């Protein structure tokens, strides 16, 4: 969507605060022995208490309130009986609707002990998101977002998952502009404009450049023993630095 008035800004920011709060609470609750279903139940309860509705459940009838992906799973992981173990790379992706506005966010953490590779992967993906957001301003080519992500991945010797991408968001979970890819696409001549609401989400991995749907029909999985990380923010594009709707609580 494109912001038209202050009510739109307030709506996106309110939805962003809710999903950011749920994201952070779920990541904080990750520990060895907890199941992904228990973690999702926490997210579901917090969304409900906030008056928000799970977007994947609402839009796609997804079998969970949130997506929880572990190790070889890159995205859209279905909550269930899987137990989180020490050393696991855990991604939590939370999207929700609040009063007609949608916001989407995600984060990744490693359950201690943390290997150097896993720490570097998360660090590089956070940097990729930060660099991508620095390119997101009115008048800028959309493909500079992907170029920034790809450059960070190469510098840190990781791969970009090419068939996962960011997207427009606002009045629906997925809107134009679709396919905000994490690599430089010289065929993409689209330009960002002020007021546009987008979700930027780099996916970096140790081995895989593509992921495939697993037997459950939802979870997207990389190559055997592949590890990936994702961090995501919903932002409002301006003529300068973007307005981030999904910062952690208390973030300036």
mmCIF file of C-alpha atoms in Angstrom:
data_model
loop_
_atom_site.group_PDB
_atom_site.id
_atom_site.type_symbol
_atom_site.label_atom_id
_atom_site.label_comp_id
_atom_site.label_asym_id
_atom_site.label_seq_id
_atom_site.Cartn_x
_atom_site.Cartn_y
_atom_site.Cartn_z
ATOM 1 C CA UNK A 1 0.000 0.000 0.000
ATOM 2 C CA UNK A 2 0.943 3.638 -0.213
ATOM 3 C CA UNK A 3 0.387 5.779 2.858
ATOM 4 C CA UNK A 4 -2.337 8.349 2.260
ATOM 5 C CA UNK A 5 -2.820 9.932 5.679
ATOM 6 C CA UNK A 6 -1.790 9.873 9.330
ATOM 7 C CA UNK A 7 -4.299 7.125 10.087
ATOM 8 C CA UNK A 8 -2.440 4.853 7.666
ATOM 9 C CA UNK A 9 0.868 5.608 9.387
ATOM 10 C CA UNK A 10 -0.647 4.982 12.806
ATOM 11 C CA UNK A 11 -2.214 1.728 11.613
ATOM 12 C CA UNK A 12 1.011 0.327 10.158
ATOM 13 C CA UNK A 13 3.024 1.384 13.202
ATOM 14 C CA UNK A 14 0.518 -0.205 15.601
ATOM 15 C CA UNK A 15 0.542 -3.491 13.702
ATOM 16 C CA UNK A 16 4.331 -3.313 13.565
ATOM 17 C CA UNK A 17 4.643 -2.888 17.320
ATOM 18 C CA UNK A 18 2.507 -5.971 17.926
ATOM 19 C CA UNK A 19 4.409 -8.316 15.611
ATOM 20 C CA UNK A 20 7.764 -7.004 16.875
ATOM 21 C CA UNK A 21 6.701 -7.643 20.472
ATOM 22 C CA UNK A 22 5.584 -11.191 19.612
ATOM 23 C CA UNK A 23 8.776 -11.869 17.622
ATOM 24 C CA UNK A 24 10.987 -10.784 20.504
ATOM 25 C CA UNK A 25 8.972 -12.654 23.142
ATOM 26 C CA UNK A 26 9.132 -15.865 21.129
ATOM 27 C CA UNK A 27 12.868 -15.590 20.480
ATOM 28 C CA UNK A 28 13.430 -14.882 24.174
ATOM 29 C CA UNK A 29 11.458 -18.032 25.066
ATOM 30 C CA UNK A 30 13.562 -20.333 22.879
ATOM 31 C CA UNK A 31 15.463 -22.876 24.964
ATOM 32 C CA UNK A 32 16.436 -26.536 24.708
ATOM 33 C CA UNK A 33 13.449 -28.806 25.275
ATOM 34 C CA UNK A 34 10.695 -26.446 24.159
ATOM 35 C CA UNK A 35 8.670 -27.630 21.177
ATOM 36 C CA UNK A 36 7.838 -25.446 18.219
ATOM 37 C CA UNK A 37 4.162 -25.951 19.072
ATOM 38 C CA UNK A 38 4.708 -24.559 22.570
ATOM 39 C CA UNK A 39 6.574 -21.613 21.098
ATOM 40 C CA UNK A 40 3.798 -20.975 18.585
ATOM 41 C CA UNK A 41 1.181 -21.152 21.349
ATOM 42 C CA UNK A 42 2.983 -18.297 23.079
ATOM 43 C CA UNK A 43 2.882 -16.256 19.891
ATOM 44 C CA UNK A 44 -0.769 -17.086 19.309
ATOM 45 C CA UNK A 45 -1.717 -15.990 22.829
ATOM 46 C CA UNK A 46 0.194 -12.708 22.568
ATOM 47 C CA UNK A 47 -1.381 -11.877 19.201
ATOM 48 C CA UNK A 48 -4.838 -12.592 20.575
ATOM 49 C CA UNK A 49 -4.225 -10.489 23.700
ATOM 50 C CA UNK A 50 -3.136 -7.626 21.431
ATOM 51 C CA UNK A 51 -6.290 -7.837 19.332
ATOM 52 C CA UNK A 52 -4.342 -8.973 16.273
ATOM 53 C CA UNK A 53 -4.973 -11.883 13.922
ATOM 54 C CA UNK A 54 -2.285 -14.214 12.604
ATOM 55 C CA UNK A 55 -1.831 -13.339 8.933
ATOM 56 C CA UNK A 56 -0.762 -16.802 7.665
ATOM 57 C CA UNK A 57 -3.682 -18.416 9.462
ATOM 58 C CA UNK A 58 -6.112 -15.735 8.294
ATOM 59 C CA UNK A 59 -4.979 -15.611 4.665
ATOM 60 C CA UNK A 60 -3.655 -19.093 3.918
ATOM 61 C CA UNK A 61 -5.171 -21.260 6.669
ATOM 62 C CA UNK A 62 -1.610 -22.017 7.767
ATOM 63 C CA UNK A 63 -1.475 -24.669 10.529
ATOM 64 C CA UNK A 64 0.033 -22.311 13.087
ATOM 65 C CA UNK A 65 -0.115 -18.702 14.229
ATOM 66 C CA UNK A 66 3.542 -18.103 13.339
ATOM 67 C CA UNK A 67 6.228 -19.714 11.197
ATOM 68 C CA UNK A 68 9.094 -21.403 13.068
ATOM 69 C CA UNK A 69 11.952 -22.760 10.972
ATOM 70 C CA UNK A 70 14.926 -24.705 12.337
ATOM 71 C CA UNK A 71 18.327 -25.507 10.821
ATOM 72 C CA UNK A 72 17.653 -27.035 7.386
ATOM 73 C CA UNK A 73 14.275 -25.261 7.260
ATOM 74 C CA UNK A 74 14.561 -21.792 5.718
ATOM 75 C CA UNK A 75 11.001 -20.492 5.943
ATOM 76 C CA UNK A 76 7.327 -21.297 6.563
ATOM 77 C CA UNK A 77 8.160 -23.950 9.153
ATOM 78 C CA UNK A 78 5.018 -25.527 10.610
ATOM 79 C CA UNK A 79 4.844 -25.551 14.433
ATOM 80 C CA UNK A 80 4.503 -29.034 15.874
ATOM 81 C CA UNK A 81 6.115 -31.618 18.132
ATOM 82 C CA UNK A 82 9.707 -30.899 17.042
ATOM 83 C CA UNK A 83 11.851 -30.223 20.100
ATOM 84 C CA UNK A 84 14.393 -27.416 19.928
ATOM 85 C CA UNK A 85 17.894 -28.593 20.809
ATOM 86 C CA UNK A 86 21.135 -26.983 21.909
ATOM 87 C CA UNK A 87 22.953 -25.571 18.869
ATOM 88 C CA UNK A 88 19.805 -25.191 16.756
ATOM 89 C CA UNK A 89 19.397 -22.187 14.465
ATOM 90 C CA UNK A 90 15.827 -21.006 15.076
ATOM 91 C CA UNK A 91 13.938 -18.533 12.901
ATOM 92 C CA UNK A 92 10.662 -16.963 13.998
ATOM 93 C CA UNK A 93 8.522 -15.138 11.432
ATOM 94 C CA UNK A 94 5.483 -13.228 12.698
ATOM 95 C CA UNK A 95 2.917 -11.472 10.526
ATOM 96 C CA UNK A 96 -0.457 -10.215 11.634
ATOM 97 C CA UNK A 97 -3.421 -7.998 10.887
ATOM 98 C CA UNK A 98 -4.536 -5.317 13.340
ATOM 99 C CA UNK A 99 -7.510 -3.073 12.563
ATOM 100 C CA UNK A 100 -7.140 -3.692 8.843
ATOM 101 C CA UNK A 101 -3.378 -3.116 8.625
ATOM 102 C CA UNK A 102 -0.724 -5.812 8.180
ATOM 103 C CA UNK A 103 2.878 -5.970 9.368
ATOM 104 C CA UNK A 104 5.503 -8.688 8.961
ATOM 105 C CA UNK A 105 8.776 -9.312 10.789
ATOM 106 C CA UNK A 106 11.261 -12.044 11.575
ATOM 107 C CA UNK A 107 14.405 -12.843 13.483
ATOM 108 C CA UNK A 108 16.881 -15.672 13.978
ATOM 109 C CA UNK A 109 18.787 -16.882 17.026
ATOM 110 C CA UNK A 110 21.113 -19.743 17.863
ATOM 111 C CA UNK A 111 20.533 -21.865 20.956
ATOM 112 C CA UNK A 112 23.870 -22.071 22.841
ATOM 113 C CA UNK A 113 26.465 -23.373 22.284
ATOM 114 C CA UNK A 114 26.947 -21.074 19.294
ATOM 115 C CA UNK A 115 29.485 -22.102 16.654
ATOM 116 C CA UNK A 116 31.477 -19.466 14.802
ATOM 117 C CA UNK A 117 29.714 -20.278 11.526
ATOM 118 C CA UNK A 118 26.255 -19.863 13.059
ATOM 119 C CA UNK A 119 27.259 -16.625 14.769
ATOM 120 C CA UNK A 120 28.720 -15.249 11.528
ATOM 121 C CA UNK A 121 25.598 -16.262 9.588
ATOM 122 C CA UNK A 122 23.280 -14.357 11.919
ATOM 123 C CA UNK A 123 25.630 -11.374 12.093
ATOM 124 C CA UNK A 124 25.921 -11.162 8.296
ATOM 125 C CA UNK A 125 22.163 -11.415 7.792
ATOM 126 C CA UNK A 126 21.523 -8.605 10.279
ATOM 127 C CA UNK A 127 24.059 -6.462 8.414
ATOM 128 C CA UNK A 128 22.379 -7.373 5.113
ATOM 129 C CA UNK A 129 19.044 -6.102 6.423
ATOM 130 C CA UNK A 130 20.601 -2.899 7.718
ATOM 131 C CA UNK A 131 22.344 -2.242 4.390
ATOM 132 C CA UNK A 132 19.191 -3.061 2.435
ATOM 133 C CA UNK A 133 17.161 -0.585 4.493
ATOM 134 C CA UNK A 134 19.741 2.121 3.841
ATOM 135 C CA UNK A 135 18.951 1.771 0.113
ATOM 136 C CA UNK A 136 15.184 1.965 0.611
ATOM 137 C CA UNK A 137 14.262 5.550 -0.103
ATOM 138 C CA UNK A 138 11.948 7.319 -2.537
ATOM 139 C CA UNK A 139 13.337 7.490 -6.061
ATOM 140 C CA UNK A 140 15.799 4.639 -5.557
ATOM 141 C CA UNK A 141 15.730 1.603 -7.844
ATOM 142 C CA UNK A 142 14.211 -1.396 -6.074
ATOM 143 C CA UNK A 143 17.081 -3.595 -7.258
ATOM 144 C CA UNK A 144 19.509 -1.691 -5.021
ATOM 145 C CA UNK A 145 17.932 -3.510 -2.078
ATOM 146 C CA UNK A 146 18.916 -6.859 -3.578
ATOM 147 C CA UNK A 147 22.319 -5.550 -4.605
ATOM 148 C CA UNK A 148 23.061 -4.527 -1.017
ATOM 149 C CA UNK A 149 22.012 -7.926 0.347
ATOM 150 C CA UNK A 150 24.051 -9.804 -2.249
ATOM 151 C CA UNK A 151 27.126 -7.683 -1.557
ATOM 152 C CA UNK A 152 26.992 -8.387 2.187
ATOM 153 C CA UNK A 153 26.463 -12.100 1.593
ATOM 154 C CA UNK A 154 29.494 -12.262 -0.715
ATOM 155 C CA UNK A 155 31.676 -10.306 1.699
ATOM 156 C CA UNK A 156 30.854 -12.741 4.508
ATOM 157 C CA UNK A 157 31.091 -15.819 2.235
ATOM 158 C CA UNK A 158 27.441 -16.815 2.452
ATOM 159 C CA UNK A 159 24.831 -17.465 -0.209
ATOM 160 C CA UNK A 160 21.529 -15.702 -0.891
ATOM 161 C CA UNK A 161 18.401 -17.855 -1.148
ATOM 162 C CA UNK A 162 17.129 -16.622 -4.484
ATOM 163 C CA UNK A 163 13.558 -17.936 -4.456
ATOM 164 C CA UNK A 164 12.585 -16.177 -1.230
ATOM 165 C CA UNK A 165 11.901 -12.444 -1.315
ATOM 166 C CA UNK A 166 10.437 -9.424 0.396
ATOM 167 C CA UNK A 167 7.180 -7.826 -0.709
ATOM 168 C CA UNK A 168 4.779 -4.945 -0.478
ATOM 169 C CA UNK A 169 2.435 -5.018 2.499
ATOM 170 C CA UNK A 170 -0.197 -2.865 4.200
ATOM 171 C CA UNK A 171 -3.858 -3.562 3.546
ATOM 172 C CA UNK A 172 -2.954 -7.151 2.676
ATOM 173 C CA UNK A 173 -0.084 -9.431 3.646
ATOM 174 C CA UNK A 174 1.348 -9.489 0.126
ATOM 175 C CA UNK A 175 0.931 -6.524 -2.205
ATOM 176 C CA UNK A 176 2.816 -4.798 -4.964
ATOM 177 C CA UNK A 177 5.725 -4.475 -5.260
ATOM 178 C CA UNK A 178 6.193 -8.264 -5.121
ATOM 179 C CA UNK A 179 9.510 -10.115 -5.317
ATOM 180 C CA UNK A 180 11.951 -7.812 -3.565
ATOM 181 C CA UNK A 181 14.737 -10.312 -4.196
ATOM 182 C CA UNK A 182 17.960 -10.585 -2.238
ATOM 183 C CA UNK A 183 20.264 -10.296 -5.244
ATOM 184 C CA UNK A 184 20.918 -7.731 -7.967
ATOM 185 C CA UNK A 185 18.352 -8.139 -10.748
ATOM 186 C CA UNK A 186 19.381 -5.873 -13.618
ATOM 187 C CA UNK A 187 16.059 -6.583 -15.357
ATOM 188 C CA UNK A 188 14.114 -4.944 -12.511
ATOM 189 C CA UNK A 189 13.541 -1.305 -13.426
ATOM 190 C CA UNK A 190 11.015 -0.489 -10.703
ATOM 191 C CA UNK A 191 11.571 2.506 -8.435
ATOM 192 C CA UNK A 192 10.470 3.060 -4.837
ATOM 193 C CA UNK A 193 8.194 5.970 -4.027
ATOM 194 C CA UNK A 194 7.399 7.885 -0.864
ATOM 195 C CA UNK A 195 4.757 6.316 1.348
ATOM 196 C CA UNK A 196 5.193 2.822 -0.002
ATOM 197 C CA UNK A 197 5.022 0.105 2.676
ATOM 198 C CA UNK A 198 7.306 -2.877 2.117
ATOM 199 C CA UNK A 199 8.693 -5.845 4.016
ATOM 200 C CA UNK A 200 12.430 -6.366 3.502
ATOM 201 C CA UNK A 201 13.741 -9.809 4.446
ATOM 202 C CA UNK A 202 17.192 -11.078 3.460
ATOM 203 C CA UNK A 203 17.740 -14.842 3.624
ATOM 204 C CA UNK A 204 21.397 -15.876 3.815
ATOM 205 C CA UNK A 205 22.571 -19.479 3.900
ATOM 206 C CA UNK A 206 25.641 -21.646 4.196
ATOM 207 C CA UNK A 207 24.989 -23.862 1.144
ATOM 208 C CA UNK A 208 21.686 -23.352 -0.643
ATOM 209 C CA UNK A 209 20.686 -20.760 -3.226
ATOM 210 C CA UNK A 210 17.239 -22.325 -3.636
ATOM 211 C CA UNK A 211 14.814 -23.987 -1.247
ATOM 212 C CA UNK A 212 12.089 -26.540 -1.948
ATOM 213 C CA UNK A 213 8.727 -27.309 -0.395
ATOM 214 C CA UNK A 214 8.817 -30.247 2.002
ATOM 215 C CA UNK A 215 6.299 -33.070 2.258
ATOM 216 C CA UNK A 216 4.100 -31.087 4.656
ATOM 217 C CA UNK A 217 3.231 -28.724 1.809
ATOM 218 C CA UNK A 218 4.439 -25.639 3.672
ATOM 219 C CA UNK A 219 7.984 -25.768 5.014
ATOM 220 C CA UNK A 220 10.720 -24.582 2.635
ATOM 221 C CA UNK A 221 13.904 -26.588 3.045
ATOM 222 C CA UNK A 222 17.443 -26.179 1.752
ATOM 223 C CA UNK A 223 20.100 -28.788 0.999
ATOM 224 C CA UNK A 224 20.999 -31.358 3.681
ATOM 225 C CA UNK A 225 22.883 -29.681 6.552
ATOM 226 C CA UNK A 226 22.231 -26.245 5.091
ATOM 227 C CA UNK A 227 21.735 -23.475 7.640
ATOM 228 C CA UNK A 228 19.997 -20.189 6.932
ATOM 229 C CA UNK A 229 19.060 -16.988 8.733
ATOM 230 C CA UNK A 230 16.383 -14.369 8.084
ATOM 231 C CA UNK A 231 15.737 -10.962 9.569
ATOM 232 C CA UNK A 232 12.788 -8.872 8.432
ATOM 233 C CA UNK A 233 11.347 -5.419 8.982
ATOM 234 C CA UNK A 234 8.206 -3.729 7.708
ATOM 235 C CA UNK A 235 9.062 -0.181 6.670
ATOM 236 C CA UNK A 236 7.491 2.956 5.265
ATOM 237 C CA UNK A 237 9.539 4.469 2.437
ATOM 238 C CA UNK A 238 10.320 8.195 2.750
ATOM 239 C CA UNK A 239 12.559 10.698 0.965
ATOM 240 C CA UNK A 240 15.209 9.891 3.558
ATOM 241 C CA UNK A 241 15.742 7.013 5.958
ATOM 242 C CA UNK A 242 12.761 4.649 6.088
ATOM 243 C CA UNK A 243 10.374 4.525 9.025
ATOM 244 C CA UNK A 244 10.775 1.078 10.599
ATOM 245 C CA UNK A 245 7.476 -0.195 12.008
ATOM 246 C CA UNK A 246 8.893 -3.368 13.546
ATOM 247 C CA UNK A 247 11.756 -2.220 15.752
ATOM 248 C CA UNK A 248 12.107 -3.817 19.160
ATOM 249 C CA UNK A 249 10.145 -2.152 21.952
ATOM 250 C CA UNK A 250 11.965 0.869 23.310
ATOM 251 C CA UNK A 251 14.120 1.229 20.183
ATOM 252 C CA UNK A 252 14.756 4.808 19.242
#
